[in-house]
CSV table of C-alpha atoms (C1' of nucleotides) in Angstrom, one decimal:
chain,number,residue,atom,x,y,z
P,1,UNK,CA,101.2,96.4,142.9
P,2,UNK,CA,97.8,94.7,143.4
P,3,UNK,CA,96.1,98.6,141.8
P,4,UNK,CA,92.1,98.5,143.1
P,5,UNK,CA,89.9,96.6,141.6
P,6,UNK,CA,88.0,98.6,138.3
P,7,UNK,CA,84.6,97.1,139.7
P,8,UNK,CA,81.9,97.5,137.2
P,9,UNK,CA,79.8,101.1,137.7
P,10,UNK,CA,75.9,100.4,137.9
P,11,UNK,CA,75.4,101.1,133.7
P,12,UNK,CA,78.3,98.0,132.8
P,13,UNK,CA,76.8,96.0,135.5
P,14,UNK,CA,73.0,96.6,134.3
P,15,UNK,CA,74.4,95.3,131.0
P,16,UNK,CA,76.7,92.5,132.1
P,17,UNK,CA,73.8,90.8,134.3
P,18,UNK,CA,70.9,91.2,131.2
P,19,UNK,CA,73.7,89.4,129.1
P,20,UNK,CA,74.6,86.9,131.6
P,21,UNK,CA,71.0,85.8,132.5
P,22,UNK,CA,70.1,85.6,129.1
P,23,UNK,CA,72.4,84.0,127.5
P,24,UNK,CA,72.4,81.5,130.4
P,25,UNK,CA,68.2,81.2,129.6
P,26,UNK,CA,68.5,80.7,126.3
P,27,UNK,CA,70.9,78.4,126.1
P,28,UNK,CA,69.4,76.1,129.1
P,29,UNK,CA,66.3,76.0,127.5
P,30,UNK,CA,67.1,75.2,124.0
P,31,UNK,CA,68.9,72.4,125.3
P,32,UNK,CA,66.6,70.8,127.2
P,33,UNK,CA,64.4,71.4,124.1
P,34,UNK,CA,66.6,69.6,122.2
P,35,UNK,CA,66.8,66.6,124.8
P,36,UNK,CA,63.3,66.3,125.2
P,37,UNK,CA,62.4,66.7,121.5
P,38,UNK,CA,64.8,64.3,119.9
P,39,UNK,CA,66.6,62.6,122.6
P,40,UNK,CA,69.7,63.7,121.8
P,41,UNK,CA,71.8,65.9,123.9
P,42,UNK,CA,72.8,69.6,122.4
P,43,UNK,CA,76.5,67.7,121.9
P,44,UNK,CA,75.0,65.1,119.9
P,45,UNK,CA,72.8,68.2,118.1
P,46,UNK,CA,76.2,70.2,117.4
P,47,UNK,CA,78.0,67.5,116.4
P,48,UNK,CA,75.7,65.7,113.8
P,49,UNK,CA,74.8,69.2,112.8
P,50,UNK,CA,78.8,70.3,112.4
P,51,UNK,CA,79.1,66.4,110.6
P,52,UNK,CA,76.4,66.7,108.4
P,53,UNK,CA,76.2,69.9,107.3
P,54,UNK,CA,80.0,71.1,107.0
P,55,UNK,CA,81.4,68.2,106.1
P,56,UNK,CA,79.2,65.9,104.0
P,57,UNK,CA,78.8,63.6,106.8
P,58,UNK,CA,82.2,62.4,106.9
P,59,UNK,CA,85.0,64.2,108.5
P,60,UNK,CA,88.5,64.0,110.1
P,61,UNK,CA,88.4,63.6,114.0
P,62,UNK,CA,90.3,66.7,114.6
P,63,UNK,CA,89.2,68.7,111.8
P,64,UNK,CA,85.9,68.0,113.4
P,65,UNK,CA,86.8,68.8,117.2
P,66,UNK,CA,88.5,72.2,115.7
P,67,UNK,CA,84.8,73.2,114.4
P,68,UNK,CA,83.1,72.7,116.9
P,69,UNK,CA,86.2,74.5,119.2
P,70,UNK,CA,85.9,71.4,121.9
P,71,UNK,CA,89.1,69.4,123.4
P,72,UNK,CA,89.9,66.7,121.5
P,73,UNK,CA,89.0,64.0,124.8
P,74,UNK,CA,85.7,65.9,124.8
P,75,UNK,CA,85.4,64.9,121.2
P,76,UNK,CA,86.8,61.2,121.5
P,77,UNK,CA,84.4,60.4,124.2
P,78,UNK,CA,81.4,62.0,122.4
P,79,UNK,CA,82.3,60.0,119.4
P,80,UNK,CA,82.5,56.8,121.8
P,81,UNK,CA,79.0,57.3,123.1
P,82,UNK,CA,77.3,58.6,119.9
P,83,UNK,CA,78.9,55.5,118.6
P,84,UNK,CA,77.3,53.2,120.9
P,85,UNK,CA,74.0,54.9,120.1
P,86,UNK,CA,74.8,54.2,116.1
P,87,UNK,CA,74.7,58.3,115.8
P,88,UNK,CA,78.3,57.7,114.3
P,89,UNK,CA,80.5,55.7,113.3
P,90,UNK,CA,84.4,55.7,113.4
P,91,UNK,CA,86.4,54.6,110.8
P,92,UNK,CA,90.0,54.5,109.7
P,93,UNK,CA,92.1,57.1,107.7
P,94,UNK,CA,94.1,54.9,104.7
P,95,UNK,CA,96.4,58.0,104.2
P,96,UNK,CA,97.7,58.5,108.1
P,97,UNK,CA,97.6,55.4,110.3
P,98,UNK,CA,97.1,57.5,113.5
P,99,UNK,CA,94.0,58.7,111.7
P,100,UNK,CA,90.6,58.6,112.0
P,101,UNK,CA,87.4,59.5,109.8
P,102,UNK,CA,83.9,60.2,112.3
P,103,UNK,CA,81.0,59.5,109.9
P,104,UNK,CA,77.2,60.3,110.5
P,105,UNK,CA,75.4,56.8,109.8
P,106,UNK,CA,71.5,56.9,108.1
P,107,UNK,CA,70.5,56.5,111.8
P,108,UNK,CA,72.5,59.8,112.4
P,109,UNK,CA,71.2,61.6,109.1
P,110,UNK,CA,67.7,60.8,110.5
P,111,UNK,CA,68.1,61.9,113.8
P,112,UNK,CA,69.4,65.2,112.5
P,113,UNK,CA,66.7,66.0,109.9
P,114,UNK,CA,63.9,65.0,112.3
P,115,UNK,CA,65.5,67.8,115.4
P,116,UNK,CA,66.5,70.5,113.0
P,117,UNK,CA,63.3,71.9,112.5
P,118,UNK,CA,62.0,71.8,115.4
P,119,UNK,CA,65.6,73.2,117.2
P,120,UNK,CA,65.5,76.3,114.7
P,121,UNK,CA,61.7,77.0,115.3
P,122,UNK,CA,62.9,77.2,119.0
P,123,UNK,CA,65.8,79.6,117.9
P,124,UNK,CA,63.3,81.3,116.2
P,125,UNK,CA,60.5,81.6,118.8
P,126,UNK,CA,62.8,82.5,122.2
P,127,UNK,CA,65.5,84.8,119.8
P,128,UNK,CA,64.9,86.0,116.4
P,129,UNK,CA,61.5,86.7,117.0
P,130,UNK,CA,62.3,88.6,120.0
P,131,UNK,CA,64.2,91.4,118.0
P,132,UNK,CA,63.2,93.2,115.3
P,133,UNK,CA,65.5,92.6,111.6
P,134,UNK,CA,67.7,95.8,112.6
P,135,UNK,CA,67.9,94.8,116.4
P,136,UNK,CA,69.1,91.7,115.6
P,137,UNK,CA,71.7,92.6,113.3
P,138,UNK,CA,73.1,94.8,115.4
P,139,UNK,CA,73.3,92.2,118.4
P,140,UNK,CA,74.9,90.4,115.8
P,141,UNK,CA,77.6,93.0,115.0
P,142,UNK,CA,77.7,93.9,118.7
P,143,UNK,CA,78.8,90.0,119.2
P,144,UNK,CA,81.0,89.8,116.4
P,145,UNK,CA,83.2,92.6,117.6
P,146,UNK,CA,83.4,91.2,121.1
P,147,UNK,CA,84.4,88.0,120.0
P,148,UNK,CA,87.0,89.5,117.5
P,149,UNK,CA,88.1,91.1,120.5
P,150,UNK,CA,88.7,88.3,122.5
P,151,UNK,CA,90.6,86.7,119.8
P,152,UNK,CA,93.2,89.1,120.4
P,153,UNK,CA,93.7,88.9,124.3
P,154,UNK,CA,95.7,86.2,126.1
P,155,UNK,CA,93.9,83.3,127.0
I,1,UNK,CA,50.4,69.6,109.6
I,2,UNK,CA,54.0,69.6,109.6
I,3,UNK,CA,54.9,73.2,107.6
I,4,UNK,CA,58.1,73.4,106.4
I,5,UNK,CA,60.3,74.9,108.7
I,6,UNK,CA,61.0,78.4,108.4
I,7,UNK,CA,65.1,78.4,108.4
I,8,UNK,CA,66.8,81.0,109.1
I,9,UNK,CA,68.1,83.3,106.2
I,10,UNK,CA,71.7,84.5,106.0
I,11,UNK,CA,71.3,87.8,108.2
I,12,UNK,CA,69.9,85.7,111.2
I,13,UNK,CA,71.9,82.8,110.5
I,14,UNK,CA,75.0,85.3,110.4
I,15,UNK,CA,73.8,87.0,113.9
I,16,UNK,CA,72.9,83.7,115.5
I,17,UNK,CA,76.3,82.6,114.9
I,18,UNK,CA,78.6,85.4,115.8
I,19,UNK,CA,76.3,85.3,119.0
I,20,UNK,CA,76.4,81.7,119.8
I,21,UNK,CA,80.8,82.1,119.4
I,22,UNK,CA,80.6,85.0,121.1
I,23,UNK,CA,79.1,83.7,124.1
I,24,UNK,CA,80.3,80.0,124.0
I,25,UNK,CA,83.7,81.6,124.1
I,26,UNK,CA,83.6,84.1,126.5
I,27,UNK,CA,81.8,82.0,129.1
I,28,UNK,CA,84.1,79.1,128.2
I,29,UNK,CA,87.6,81.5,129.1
I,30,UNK,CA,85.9,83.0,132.2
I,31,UNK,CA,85.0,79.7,133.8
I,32,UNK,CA,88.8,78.8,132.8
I,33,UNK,CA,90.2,81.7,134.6
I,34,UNK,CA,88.2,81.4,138.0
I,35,UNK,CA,89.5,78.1,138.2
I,36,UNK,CA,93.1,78.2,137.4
I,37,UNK,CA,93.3,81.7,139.3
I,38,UNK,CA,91.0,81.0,142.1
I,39,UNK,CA,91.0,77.3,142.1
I,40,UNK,CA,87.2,77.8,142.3
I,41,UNK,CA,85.2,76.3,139.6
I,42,UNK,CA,82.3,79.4,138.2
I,43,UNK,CA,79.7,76.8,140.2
I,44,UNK,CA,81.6,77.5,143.6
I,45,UNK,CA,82.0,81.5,142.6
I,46,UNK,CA,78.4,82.0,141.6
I,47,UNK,CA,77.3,80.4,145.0
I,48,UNK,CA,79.5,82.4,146.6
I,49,UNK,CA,78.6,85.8,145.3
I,50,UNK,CA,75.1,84.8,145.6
I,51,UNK,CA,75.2,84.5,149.3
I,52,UNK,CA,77.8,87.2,150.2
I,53,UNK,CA,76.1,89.6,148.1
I,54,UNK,CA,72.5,89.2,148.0
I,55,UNK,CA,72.2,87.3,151.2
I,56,UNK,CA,74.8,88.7,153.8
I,57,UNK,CA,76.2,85.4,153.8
I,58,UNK,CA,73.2,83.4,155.2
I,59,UNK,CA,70.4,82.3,152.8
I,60,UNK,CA,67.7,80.2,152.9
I,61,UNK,CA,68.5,76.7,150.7
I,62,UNK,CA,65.7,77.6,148.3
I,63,UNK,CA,66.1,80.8,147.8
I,64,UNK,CA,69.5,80.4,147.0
I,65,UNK,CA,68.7,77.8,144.3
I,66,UNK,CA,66.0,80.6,142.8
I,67,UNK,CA,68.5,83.3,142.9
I,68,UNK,CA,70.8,81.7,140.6
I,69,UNK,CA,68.6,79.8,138.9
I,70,UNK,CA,69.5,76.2,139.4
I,71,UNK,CA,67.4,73.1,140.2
I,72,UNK,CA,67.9,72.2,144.0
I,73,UNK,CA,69.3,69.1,143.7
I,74,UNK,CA,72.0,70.9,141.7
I,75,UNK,CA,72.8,73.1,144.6
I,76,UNK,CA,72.2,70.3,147.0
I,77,UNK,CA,75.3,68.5,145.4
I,78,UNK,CA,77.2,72.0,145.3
I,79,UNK,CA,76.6,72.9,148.5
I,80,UNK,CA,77.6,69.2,150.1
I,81,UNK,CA,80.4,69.5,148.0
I,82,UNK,CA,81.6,73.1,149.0
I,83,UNK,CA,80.9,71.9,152.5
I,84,UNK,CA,83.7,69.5,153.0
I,85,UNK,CA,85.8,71.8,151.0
I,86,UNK,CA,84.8,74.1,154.2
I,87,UNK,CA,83.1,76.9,152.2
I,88,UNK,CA,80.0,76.8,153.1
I,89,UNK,CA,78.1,75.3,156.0
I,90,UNK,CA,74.4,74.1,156.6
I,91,UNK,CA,72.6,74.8,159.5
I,92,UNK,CA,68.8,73.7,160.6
I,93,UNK,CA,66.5,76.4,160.3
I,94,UNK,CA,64.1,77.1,163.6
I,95,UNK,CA,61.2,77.9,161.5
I,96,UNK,CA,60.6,75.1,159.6
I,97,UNK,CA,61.5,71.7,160.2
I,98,UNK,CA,62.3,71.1,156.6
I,99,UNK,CA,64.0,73.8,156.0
I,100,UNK,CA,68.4,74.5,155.7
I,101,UNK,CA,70.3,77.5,155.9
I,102,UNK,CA,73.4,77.5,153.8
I,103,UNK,CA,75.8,79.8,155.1
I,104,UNK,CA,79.0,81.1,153.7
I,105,UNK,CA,82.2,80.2,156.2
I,106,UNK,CA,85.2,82.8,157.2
I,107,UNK,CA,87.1,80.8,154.8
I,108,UNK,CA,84.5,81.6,151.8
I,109,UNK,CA,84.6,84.8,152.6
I,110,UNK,CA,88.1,84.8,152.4
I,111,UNK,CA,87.8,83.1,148.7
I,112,UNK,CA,86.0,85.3,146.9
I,113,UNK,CA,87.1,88.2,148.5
I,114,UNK,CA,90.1,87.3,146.5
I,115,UNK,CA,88.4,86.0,143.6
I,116,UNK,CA,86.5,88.6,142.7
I,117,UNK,CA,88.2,91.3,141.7
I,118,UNK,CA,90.6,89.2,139.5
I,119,UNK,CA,87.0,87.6,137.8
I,120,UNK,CA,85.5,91.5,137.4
I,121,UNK,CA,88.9,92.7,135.5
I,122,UNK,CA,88.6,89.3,132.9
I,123,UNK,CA,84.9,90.4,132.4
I,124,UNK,CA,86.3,93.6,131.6
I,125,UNK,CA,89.1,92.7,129.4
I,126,UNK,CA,87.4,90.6,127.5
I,127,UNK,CA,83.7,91.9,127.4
I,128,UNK,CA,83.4,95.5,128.4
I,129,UNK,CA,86.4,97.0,127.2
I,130,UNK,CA,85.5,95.5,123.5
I,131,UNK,CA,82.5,98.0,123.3
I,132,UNK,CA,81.9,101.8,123.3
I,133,UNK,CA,79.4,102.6,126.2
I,134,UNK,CA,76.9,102.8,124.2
I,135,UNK,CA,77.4,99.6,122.3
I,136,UNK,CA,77.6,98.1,125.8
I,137,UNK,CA,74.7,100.1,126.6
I,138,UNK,CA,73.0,98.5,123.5
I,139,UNK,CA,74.0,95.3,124.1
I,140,UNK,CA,72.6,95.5,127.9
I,141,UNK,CA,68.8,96.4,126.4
I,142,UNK,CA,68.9,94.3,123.8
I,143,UNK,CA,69.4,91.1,125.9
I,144,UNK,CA,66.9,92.6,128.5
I,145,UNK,CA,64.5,92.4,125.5
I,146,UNK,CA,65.2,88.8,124.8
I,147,UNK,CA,64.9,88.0,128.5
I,148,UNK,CA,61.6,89.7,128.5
I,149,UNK,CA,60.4,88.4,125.5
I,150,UNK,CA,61.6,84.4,127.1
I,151,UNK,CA,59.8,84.9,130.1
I,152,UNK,CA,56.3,85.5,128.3
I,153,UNK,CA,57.0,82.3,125.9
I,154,UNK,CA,56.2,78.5,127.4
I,155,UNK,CA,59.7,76.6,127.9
H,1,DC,C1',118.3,53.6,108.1
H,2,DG,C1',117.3,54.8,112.9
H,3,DC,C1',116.2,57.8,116.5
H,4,DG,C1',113.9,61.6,118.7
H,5,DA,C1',110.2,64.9,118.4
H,6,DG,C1',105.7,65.9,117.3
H,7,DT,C1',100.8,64.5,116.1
H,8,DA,C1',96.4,61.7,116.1
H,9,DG,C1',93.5,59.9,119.0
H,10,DA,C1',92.0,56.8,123.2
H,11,DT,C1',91.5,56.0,127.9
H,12,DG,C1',90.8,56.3,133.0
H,13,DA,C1',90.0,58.9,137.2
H,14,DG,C1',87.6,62.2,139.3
H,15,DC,C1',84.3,66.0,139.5
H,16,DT,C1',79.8,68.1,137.9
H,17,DG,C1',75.0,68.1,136.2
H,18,DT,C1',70.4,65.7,135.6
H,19,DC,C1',66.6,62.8,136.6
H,20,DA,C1',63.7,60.2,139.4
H,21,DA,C1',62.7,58.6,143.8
H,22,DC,C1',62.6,59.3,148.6
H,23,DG,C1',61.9,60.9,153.7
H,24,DA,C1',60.6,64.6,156.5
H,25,DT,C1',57.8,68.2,157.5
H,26,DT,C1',54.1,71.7,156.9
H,27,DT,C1',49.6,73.2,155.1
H,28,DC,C1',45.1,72.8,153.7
H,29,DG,C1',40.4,71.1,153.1
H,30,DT,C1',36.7,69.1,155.4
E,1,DA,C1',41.6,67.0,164.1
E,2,DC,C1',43.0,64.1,160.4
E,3,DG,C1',44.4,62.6,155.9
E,4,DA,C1',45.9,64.3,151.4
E,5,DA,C1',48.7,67.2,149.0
E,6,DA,C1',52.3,70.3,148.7
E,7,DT,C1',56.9,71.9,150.1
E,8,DC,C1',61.9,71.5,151.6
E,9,DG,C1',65.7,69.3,150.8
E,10,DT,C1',68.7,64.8,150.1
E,11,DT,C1',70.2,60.9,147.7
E,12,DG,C1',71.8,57.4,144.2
E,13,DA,C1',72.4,56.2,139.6
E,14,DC,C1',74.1,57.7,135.5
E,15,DA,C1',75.7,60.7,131.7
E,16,DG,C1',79.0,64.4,130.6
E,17,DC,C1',83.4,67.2,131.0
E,18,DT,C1',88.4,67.9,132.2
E,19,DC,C1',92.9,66.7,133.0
E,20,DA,C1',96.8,63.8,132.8
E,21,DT,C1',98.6,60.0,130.7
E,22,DC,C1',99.3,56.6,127.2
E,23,DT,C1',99.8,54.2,122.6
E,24,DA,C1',100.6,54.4,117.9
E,25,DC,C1',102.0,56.4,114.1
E,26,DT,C1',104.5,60.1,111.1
E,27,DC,C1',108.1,63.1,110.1
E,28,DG,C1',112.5,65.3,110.1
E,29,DC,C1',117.3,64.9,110.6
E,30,DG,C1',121.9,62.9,111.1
DNA sequence: CGCGAGTAGATGAGCTGTCAACGATTTCGT
DNA sequence: ACGAAATCGTTGACAGCTCATCTACTCGCG
């Protein structure tokens, strides 16, 4: 069948490279912020983040890979290092044997109140503050419906 | 002086997320789909592109490391890499001593000749045909704006 | 009960990215 | 012309990600 390729016309291209390149921008940058400010890695950042703040500190291994939308091996070998760095702490689940409960230790709590700040002032600064209020709720929107969209195609 | 952080309040926090999904996702499934269709990771197609495209298939190493953006030791390791996988080749450039050409081989040619229009429909699936034209068109300005705004802030 | 299927999570190999150091040229100031 | 500094690109060590495989446990069913 093998139908010609739909390439992109110069407006959907225009659009597709702004997105690309900034989204690529941004997200390099704030992670390297994050690195150099706190030491940790944006992983670490997500995970303590995802730990701390949705789940009291103390959550199910999977539950926790599910939030964060990473692999489970991903996850277990995050947990490993950010173990070894006392970030977390693994522990086991009394009600399933296979089980497993990741817990942020005080040494993660603090690592996590000390970046926050400084991460969402950097959100701020290279984002929000980019757009005005109405701009940035529609880019909100606008991302919300492509990513409602994608939940209905095929992988 | 330590002020307290300004956090974000519900309408950024709610466009901040839907935008960090958004694009976490999407990137995530495009990268998939190069690779299982192409066998290509989205490093080897970027490079590719790149130097096709932009270059006529012969770039200068440095150049090609500005262009998409990457440190050059990244793209030194790329570029070794997709040279034994016979995608690329180097050769010594007349002008200066220092200096590499990176060129893309009959066989990379060949690659993303076939990638490409498979990795232009995904982006179209998923991305384009979620939006109106003049969301898209939106969308396009809006994350010109943010670029533009980056490039005038310190890293 | 006992066996097979499914689930929770760990692990190892191999590839990719980052960082710091390095060798080889070229350029520039004097 | 000569030494210092800048530029071009490579390399090695190490952390991170992915994929396949593995163990241990739970659950459902005969």
């Amino acid at each position: 069948m093998d139908a010609p390729p739909r390439w992109l016309d110069r407006e959907e291209k225009a659009a597709w490279d702004s997105f690309i390149r900034m989204q690529e921008t941004l997200i390099g940058r704030l992670s390297r912020r994050v690195q150099t400010d706190s030491g940790m890695s944006a992983s670490d950042y997500i995970v303590l983040v995802s730990l701390t703040e949705r789940g009291g500190g103390r959550m199910r291994f999977l539950d926790l890979a599910k939030l964060v939308e990473w692999e489970k091996s991903r996850m277990s070998h995050q947990v490993t290092r950010m173990a070894k760095r006392g970030l977390v702490a693994r522990e086991d689940c009394p009600d399933d044997g296979r089980g497993a409960f990741i817990v942020a230790t005080p040494a993660g709590y603090k690592a996590i109140e000390e970046a926050a700040p400084q991460h969402v002032e950097h959100v701020r600064r290279l984002f929000i503050d980019a757009l005005t209020p109405n701009q940035l709720s529609t880019l909100g929107r606008l991302s919300k419906r492509v990513l409602d969209h994608m939940e209905k195609q095929p992988d």
